[in-house]
Amino acid sequence: GRVPSDATVLFDGSHLGGWQGRDGEAKWKAESYFMEVVPGTGDIQTRRGLGDGQYHLEWRAPHIVKGESQGRGNSGVFLMTLYEIQVLDCRDNPTYADGTTAAIYGQFPPLVNACRKPGEWQSYDILWTGPRFDGERLLTPAFVTVIHNGIAVQHHREIQGPTRHRQATSYQAHAAELPLKLQDHGDLVRYRNIWHRAFGGETP
């Protein structure tokens, strides 16, 4: 569908000018209407900070199935660079529960597996309310709802802190707006149609 009129387009398929990599320029491939991970070049993130709102993106795992568990179509969407919603090909691919597709990584599995077949485009709509701090003190934690291919798989989940693999986590104070980050996990995952709508209808 069309991008909402009050949304900020973060990737329109033409170039990666709004993104940066670990050494400055984003080194992923941008081709016609999508971007694709270039393994080994590192994660990329938006040049601008973003906060509360609706995040929409579409992603595609490779159509040629290789690997298993976490080694198949792995990437991730990091809200505020710290809080990961897992991207993974979990169609007929068992793995640990809090590492499955649309999991809040290391914290909460999705309510259902809504994965499409490898090579088919999938969508995430993520409703995000970031944490609030008073100086270094946490006032309220972050909350997230995730809709995967039109199906609610996380509903107003309270985030425990930055997402980590098999590690306890706790909040550290940070800015109210931070970049959106996409992960290079070594697989040829593609992304397209990425936008953000700030809650409250603010002008982008």
PDB file of C-alpha atoms in Angstrom:
ATOM      1  CA  GLY A   1       0.000   0.000   0.000  1.00  0.00           C
ATOM      2  CA  ARG A   2       0.883   3.655  -0.098  1.00  0.00           C
ATOM      3  CA  VAL A   3       3.036   5.313   2.519  1.00  0.00           C
ATOM      4  CA  PRO A   4       0.845   7.337   4.946  1.00  0.00           C
ATOM      5  CA  SER A   5       0.942  11.084   4.308  1.00  0.00           C
ATOM      6  CA  ASP A   6       2.296  11.780   7.815  1.00  0.00           C
ATOM      7  CA  ALA A   7       5.111   9.214   7.593  1.00  0.00           C
ATOM      8  CA  THR A   8       8.834   9.800   7.221  1.00  0.00           C
ATOM      9  CA  VAL A   9      10.227   7.581   4.477  1.00  0.00           C
ATOM     10  CA  LEU A  10      13.470   5.976   5.640  1.00  0.00           C
ATOM     11  CA  PHE A  11      14.138   3.918   2.508  1.00  0.00           C
ATOM     12  CA  ASP A  12      12.282   4.355  -0.770  1.00  0.00           C
ATOM     13  CA  GLY A  13      14.291   1.875  -2.810  1.00  0.00           C
ATOM     14  CA  SER A  14      16.491   4.323  -4.664  1.00  0.00           C
ATOM     15  CA  HIS A  15      19.579   4.925  -2.499  1.00  0.00           C
ATOM     16  CA  LEU A  16      21.073   4.602   0.994  1.00  0.00           C
ATOM     17  CA  GLY A  17      21.692   8.304   1.531  1.00  0.00           C
ATOM     18  CA  GLY A  18      19.735   8.314   4.793  1.00  0.00           C
ATOM     19  CA  TRP A  19      21.760   5.456   6.247  1.00  0.00           C
ATOM     20  CA  GLN A  20      25.266   5.009   7.577  1.00  0.00           C
ATOM     21  CA  GLY A  21      27.539   2.077   8.386  1.00  0.00           C
ATOM     22  CA  ARG A  22      30.217   1.396  10.934  1.00  0.00           C
ATOM     23  CA  ASP A  23      32.819   3.346   8.945  1.00  0.00           C
ATOM     24  CA  GLY A  24      30.513   6.106   7.743  1.00  0.00           C
ATOM     25  CA  GLU A  25      28.939   5.192   4.413  1.00  0.00           C
ATOM     26  CA  ALA A  26      26.384   2.355   4.356  1.00  0.00           C
ATOM     27  CA  LYS A  27      27.912  -0.408   2.238  1.00  0.00           C
ATOM     28  CA  TRP A  28      24.868  -2.593   1.684  1.00  0.00           C
ATOM     29  CA  LYS A  29      23.545  -3.016  -1.865  1.00  0.00           C
ATOM     30  CA  ALA A  30      20.665  -0.790  -2.996  1.00  0.00           C
ATOM     31  CA  GLU A  31      19.039  -2.097  -6.162  1.00  0.00           C
ATOM     32  CA  SER A  32      15.851  -0.900  -7.898  1.00  0.00           C
ATOM     33  CA  TYR A  33      13.378  -1.151  -5.008  1.00  0.00           C
ATOM     34  CA  PHE A  34      15.227  -2.946  -2.182  1.00  0.00           C
ATOM     35  CA  MET A  35      18.400  -2.980  -0.102  1.00  0.00           C
ATOM     36  CA  GLU A  36      20.337  -6.178   0.593  1.00  0.00           C
ATOM     37  CA  VAL A  37      22.816  -7.104   3.296  1.00  0.00           C
ATOM     38  CA  VAL A  38      26.390  -7.338   2.048  1.00  0.00           C
ATOM     39  CA  PRO A  39      27.844  -9.844   4.527  1.00  0.00           C
ATOM     40  CA  GLY A  40      30.842  -8.602   6.435  1.00  0.00           C
ATOM     41  CA  THR A  41      30.162  -4.897   5.902  1.00  0.00           C
ATOM     42  CA  GLY A  42      28.410  -4.513   9.257  1.00  0.00           C
ATOM     43  CA  ASP A  43      25.113  -3.193  10.516  1.00  0.00           C
ATOM     44  CA  ILE A  44      23.589  -0.028   9.083  1.00  0.00           C
ATOM     45  CA  GLN A  45      21.456   2.598  10.781  1.00  0.00           C
ATOM     46  CA  THR A  46      19.512   5.722   9.950  1.00  0.00           C
ATOM     47  CA  ARG A  47      21.402   8.981  10.069  1.00  0.00           C
ATOM     48  CA  ARG A  48      18.558  10.577  12.013  1.00  0.00           C
ATOM     49  CA  GLY A  49      17.269   9.636  15.432  1.00  0.00           C
ATOM     50  CA  LEU A  50      13.748   8.279  15.840  1.00  0.00           C
ATOM     51  CA  GLY A  51      11.498   7.763  18.840  1.00  0.00           C
ATOM     52  CA  ASP A  52       7.966   6.626  19.588  1.00  0.00           C
ATOM     53  CA  GLY A  53       5.735   5.657  16.705  1.00  0.00           C
ATOM     54  CA  GLN A  54       4.844   3.108  14.081  1.00  0.00           C
ATOM     55  CA  TYR A  55       7.711   1.526  12.184  1.00  0.00           C
ATOM     56  CA  HIS A  56       6.888  -0.276   8.942  1.00  0.00           C
ATOM     57  CA  LEU A  57       9.305  -2.371   6.934  1.00  0.00           C
ATOM     58  CA  GLU A  58       9.232  -5.321   4.600  1.00  0.00           C
ATOM     59  CA  TRP A  59      11.909  -7.994   4.449  1.00  0.00           C
ATOM     60  CA  ARG A  60      12.742 -11.129   2.513  1.00  0.00           C
ATOM     61  CA  ALA A  61      14.881 -14.134   3.454  1.00  0.00           C
ATOM     62  CA  PRO A  62      16.832 -15.768   0.609  1.00  0.00           C
ATOM     63  CA  HIS A  63      14.736 -18.013  -1.631  1.00  0.00           C
ATOM     64  CA  ILE A  64      17.525 -20.605  -1.708  1.00  0.00           C
ATOM     65  CA  VAL A  65      17.406 -22.268   1.688  1.00  0.00           C
ATOM     66  CA  LYS A  66      20.795 -22.732   3.334  1.00  0.00           C
ATOM     67  CA  GLY A  67      21.631 -23.487   6.932  1.00  0.00           C
ATOM     68  CA  GLU A  68      19.391 -24.138   9.896  1.00  0.00           C
ATOM     69  CA  SER A  69      18.330 -22.606  13.194  1.00  0.00           C
ATOM     70  CA  GLN A  70      19.990 -19.163  13.553  1.00  0.00           C
ATOM     71  CA  GLY A  71      22.008 -19.705  10.377  1.00  0.00           C
ATOM     72  CA  ARG A  72      19.080 -19.263   7.986  1.00  0.00           C
ATOM     73  CA  GLY A  73      17.984 -15.831   6.770  1.00  0.00           C
ATOM     74  CA  ASN A  74      19.113 -14.106   9.967  1.00  0.00           C
ATOM     75  CA  SER A  75      19.023 -10.344  10.500  1.00  0.00           C
ATOM     76  CA  GLY A  76      17.378  -8.008  12.981  1.00  0.00           C
ATOM     77  CA  VAL A  77      15.530  -4.728  13.402  1.00  0.00           C
ATOM     78  CA  PHE A  78      16.952  -2.722  16.307  1.00  0.00           C
ATOM     79  CA  LEU A  79      14.683   0.005  17.616  1.00  0.00           C
ATOM     80  CA  MET A  80      16.766   2.866  18.982  1.00  0.00           C
ATOM     81  CA  THR A  81      19.829   0.682  18.093  1.00  0.00           C
ATOM     82  CA  LEU A  82      19.270  -1.301  21.320  1.00  0.00           C
ATOM     83  CA  TYR A  83      16.053  -3.316  21.209  1.00  0.00           C
ATOM     84  CA  GLU A  84      15.914  -6.109  18.614  1.00  0.00           C
ATOM     85  CA  ILE A  85      12.948  -7.605  16.825  1.00  0.00           C
ATOM     86  CA  GLN A  86      14.344 -10.769  15.267  1.00  0.00           C
ATOM     87  CA  VAL A  87      14.367 -11.355  11.513  1.00  0.00           C
ATOM     88  CA  LEU A  88      14.810 -15.026  10.611  1.00  0.00           C
ATOM     89  CA  ASP A  89      13.555 -17.649   8.171  1.00  0.00           C
ATOM     90  CA  CYS A  90      11.505 -19.772  10.569  1.00  0.00           C
ATOM     91  CA  ARG A  91       9.421 -21.600   7.991  1.00  0.00           C
ATOM     92  CA  ASP A  92      10.013 -25.262   8.951  1.00  0.00           C
ATOM     93  CA  ASN A  93      13.143 -24.174  10.820  1.00  0.00           C
ATOM     94  CA  PRO A  94      13.115 -24.927  14.577  1.00  0.00           C
ATOM     95  CA  THR A  95      15.293 -22.754  16.816  1.00  0.00           C
ATOM     96  CA  TYR A  96      15.256 -21.485  20.383  1.00  0.00           C
ATOM     97  CA  ALA A  97      11.988 -19.769  21.282  1.00  0.00           C
ATOM     98  CA  ASP A  98      13.175 -16.240  22.037  1.00  0.00           C
ATOM     99  CA  GLY A  99      15.242 -16.210  18.836  1.00  0.00           C
ATOM    100  CA  THR A 100      12.421 -17.016  16.408  1.00  0.00           C
ATOM    101  CA  THR A 101      10.997 -14.661  13.792  1.00  0.00           C
ATOM    102  CA  ALA A 102       9.384 -11.564  15.369  1.00  0.00           C
ATOM    103  CA  ALA A 103      10.696 -12.461  18.818  1.00  0.00           C
ATOM    104  CA  ILE A 104      11.806  -9.677  21.101  1.00  0.00           C
ATOM    105  CA  TYR A 105      15.244 -11.171  20.967  1.00  0.00           C
ATOM    106  CA  GLY A 106      16.335 -12.946  24.117  1.00  0.00           C
ATOM    107  CA  GLN A 107      13.152 -11.936  25.952  1.00  0.00           C
ATOM    108  CA  PHE A 108       9.808 -12.960  24.421  1.00  0.00           C
ATOM    109  CA  PRO A 109       8.878 -15.435  21.657  1.00  0.00           C
ATOM    110  CA  PRO A 110       6.101 -14.390  19.266  1.00  0.00           C
ATOM    111  CA  LEU A 111       2.559 -15.540  20.038  1.00  0.00           C
ATOM    112  CA  VAL A 112       2.436 -17.469  16.737  1.00  0.00           C
ATOM    113  CA  ASN A 113       4.723 -18.288  13.817  1.00  0.00           C
ATOM    114  CA  ALA A 114       3.421 -16.117  10.961  1.00  0.00           C
ATOM    115  CA  CYS A 115       6.304 -16.773   8.546  1.00  0.00           C
ATOM    116  CA  ARG A 116       5.799 -16.993   4.814  1.00  0.00           C
ATOM    117  CA  LYS A 117       7.878 -19.205   2.535  1.00  0.00           C
ATOM    118  CA  PRO A 118      11.537 -18.327   1.917  1.00  0.00           C
ATOM    119  CA  GLY A 119      11.831 -15.802  -0.900  1.00  0.00           C
ATOM    120  CA  GLU A 120       8.420 -14.225  -0.209  1.00  0.00           C
ATOM    121  CA  TRP A 121       8.215 -10.666   1.070  1.00  0.00           C
ATOM    122  CA  GLN A 122       7.082 -10.279   4.687  1.00  0.00           C
ATOM    123  CA  SER A 123       6.011  -7.223   6.650  1.00  0.00           C
ATOM    124  CA  TYR A 124       6.532  -5.880  10.141  1.00  0.00           C
ATOM    125  CA  ASP A 125       4.461  -3.106  11.671  1.00  0.00           C
ATOM    126  CA  ILE A 126       5.978  -2.229  15.010  1.00  0.00           C
ATOM    127  CA  LEU A 127       4.260   0.090  17.494  1.00  0.00           C
ATOM    128  CA  TRP A 128       6.929   1.430  19.805  1.00  0.00           C
ATOM    129  CA  THR A 129       6.933   3.481  22.983  1.00  0.00           C
ATOM    130  CA  GLY A 130      10.450   4.016  24.217  1.00  0.00           C
ATOM    131  CA  PRO A 131      11.610   4.122  27.834  1.00  0.00           C
ATOM    132  CA  ARG A 132      11.515   7.319  29.854  1.00  0.00           C
ATOM    133  CA  PHE A 133      14.283   8.451  32.174  1.00  0.00           C
ATOM    134  CA  ASP A 134      14.742  11.081  34.840  1.00  0.00           C
ATOM    135  CA  GLY A 135      18.454  11.625  34.652  1.00  0.00           C
ATOM    136  CA  GLU A 136      19.876   8.127  35.104  1.00  0.00           C
ATOM    137  CA  ARG A 137      16.699   6.762  36.731  1.00  0.00           C
ATOM    138  CA  LEU A 138      14.198   4.703  34.739  1.00  0.00           C
ATOM    139  CA  LEU A 139      10.690   6.156  35.014  1.00  0.00           C
ATOM    140  CA  THR A 140       8.859   3.810  32.629  1.00  0.00           C
ATOM    141  CA  PRO A 141      10.112   0.896  30.504  1.00  0.00           C
ATOM    142  CA  ALA A 142       9.644   0.521  26.770  1.00  0.00           C
ATOM    143  CA  PHE A 143       6.596  -1.212  25.295  1.00  0.00           C
ATOM    144  CA  VAL A 144       6.198  -2.805  21.870  1.00  0.00           C
ATOM    145  CA  THR A 145       3.488  -4.365  19.706  1.00  0.00           C
ATOM    146  CA  VAL A 146       4.568  -6.307  16.614  1.00  0.00           C
ATOM    147  CA  ILE A 147       2.288  -7.202  13.698  1.00  0.00           C
ATOM    148  CA  HIS A 148       3.890  -9.760  11.382  1.00  0.00           C
ATOM    149  CA  ASN A 149       2.206 -10.234   8.004  1.00  0.00           C
ATOM    150  CA  GLY A 150      -0.981  -8.731   9.427  1.00  0.00           C
ATOM    151  CA  ILE A 151      -1.008 -10.952  12.528  1.00  0.00           C
ATOM    152  CA  ALA A 152      -0.392  -9.593  16.029  1.00  0.00           C
ATOM    153  CA  VAL A 153       2.499 -11.620  17.434  1.00  0.00           C
ATOM    154  CA  GLN A 154       3.594  -9.315  20.297  1.00  0.00           C
ATOM    155  CA  HIS A 155       0.984  -7.275  22.153  1.00  0.00           C
ATOM    156  CA  HIS A 156       2.099  -4.353  24.314  1.00  0.00           C
ATOM    157  CA  ARG A 157       5.075  -6.265  25.652  1.00  0.00           C
ATOM    158  CA  GLU A 158       7.118  -4.600  28.363  1.00  0.00           C
ATOM    159  CA  ILE A 159      10.760  -4.608  27.301  1.00  0.00           C
ATOM    160  CA  GLN A 160      13.163  -5.718  30.033  1.00  0.00           C
ATOM    161  CA  GLY A 161      16.052  -3.632  28.696  1.00  0.00           C
ATOM    162  CA  PRO A 162      18.418  -3.796  25.716  1.00  0.00           C
ATOM    163  CA  THR A 163      18.137  -7.200  24.045  1.00  0.00           C
ATOM    164  CA  ARG A 164      20.974  -9.690  24.528  1.00  0.00           C
ATOM    165  CA  HIS A 165      21.597 -13.386  23.961  1.00  0.00           C
ATOM    166  CA  ARG A 166      21.320 -15.347  27.195  1.00  0.00           C
ATOM    167  CA  GLN A 167      22.337 -12.412  29.343  1.00  0.00           C
ATOM    168  CA  ALA A 168      20.528 -10.483  32.034  1.00  0.00           C
ATOM    169  CA  THR A 169      19.760  -6.954  30.972  1.00  0.00           C
ATOM    170  CA  SER A 170      18.927  -3.621  32.531  1.00  0.00           C
ATOM    171  CA  TYR A 171      18.228  -0.131  31.262  1.00  0.00           C
ATOM    172  CA  GLN A 172      20.868   2.545  30.941  1.00  0.00           C
ATOM    173  CA  ALA A 173      19.663   6.101  30.364  1.00  0.00           C
ATOM    174  CA  HIS A 174      19.744   7.256  26.744  1.00  0.00           C
ATOM    175  CA  ALA A 175      18.285   9.885  24.437  1.00  0.00           C
ATOM    176  CA  ALA A 176      14.583   9.929  23.537  1.00  0.00           C
ATOM    177  CA  GLU A 177      15.449   9.539  19.844  1.00  0.00           C
ATOM    178  CA  LEU A 178      18.079   7.170  18.442  1.00  0.00           C
ATOM    179  CA  PRO A 179      18.611   5.611  15.002  1.00  0.00           C
ATOM    180  CA  LEU A 180      16.854   2.551  13.627  1.00  0.00           C
ATOM    181  CA  LYS A 181      19.451  -0.171  12.989  1.00  0.00           C
ATOM    182  CA  LEU A 182      19.387  -3.184  10.652  1.00  0.00           C
ATOM    183  CA  GLN A 183      21.690  -6.116  11.330  1.00  0.00           C
ATOM    184  CA  ASP A 184      24.313  -7.773   9.153  1.00  0.00           C
ATOM    185  CA  HIS A 185      24.270 -11.351  10.441  1.00  0.00           C
ATOM    186  CA  GLY A 186      25.946 -12.742   7.345  1.00  0.00           C
ATOM    187  CA  ASP A 187      22.821 -13.684   5.370  1.00  0.00           C
ATOM    188  CA  LEU A 188      21.479 -12.115   2.163  1.00  0.00           C
ATOM    189  CA  VAL A 189      18.348 -10.606   3.685  1.00  0.00           C
ATOM    190  CA  ARG A 190      16.584  -7.860   1.748  1.00  0.00           C
ATOM    191  CA  TYR A 191      14.564  -4.874   2.992  1.00  0.00           C
ATOM    192  CA  ARG A 192      12.189  -2.446   1.295  1.00  0.00           C
ATOM    193  CA  ASN A 193       9.463   0.124   1.996  1.00  0.00           C
ATOM    194  CA  ILE A 194      10.724   1.397   5.356  1.00  0.00           C
ATOM    195  CA  TRP A 195       8.927   4.281   7.041  1.00  0.00           C
ATOM    196  CA  HIS A 196       8.123   5.745  10.457  1.00  0.00           C
ATOM    197  CA  ARG A 197       5.060   7.576  11.767  1.00  0.00           C
ATOM    198  CA  ALA A 198       5.584   9.504  14.988  1.00  0.00           C
ATOM    199  CA  PHE A 199       2.805   9.068  17.552  1.00  0.00           C
ATOM    200  CA  GLY A 200       0.704  12.195  17.954  1.00  0.00           C
ATOM    201  CA  GLY A 201       0.714  13.111  14.267  1.00  0.00           C
ATOM    202  CA  GLU A 202       3.804  15.298  14.391  1.00  0.00           C
ATOM    203  CA  THR A 203       4.990  16.634  11.054  1.00  0.00           C
ATOM    204  CA  PRO A 204       8.008  14.609   9.835  1.00  0.00           C
TER     205      PRO A 204
END
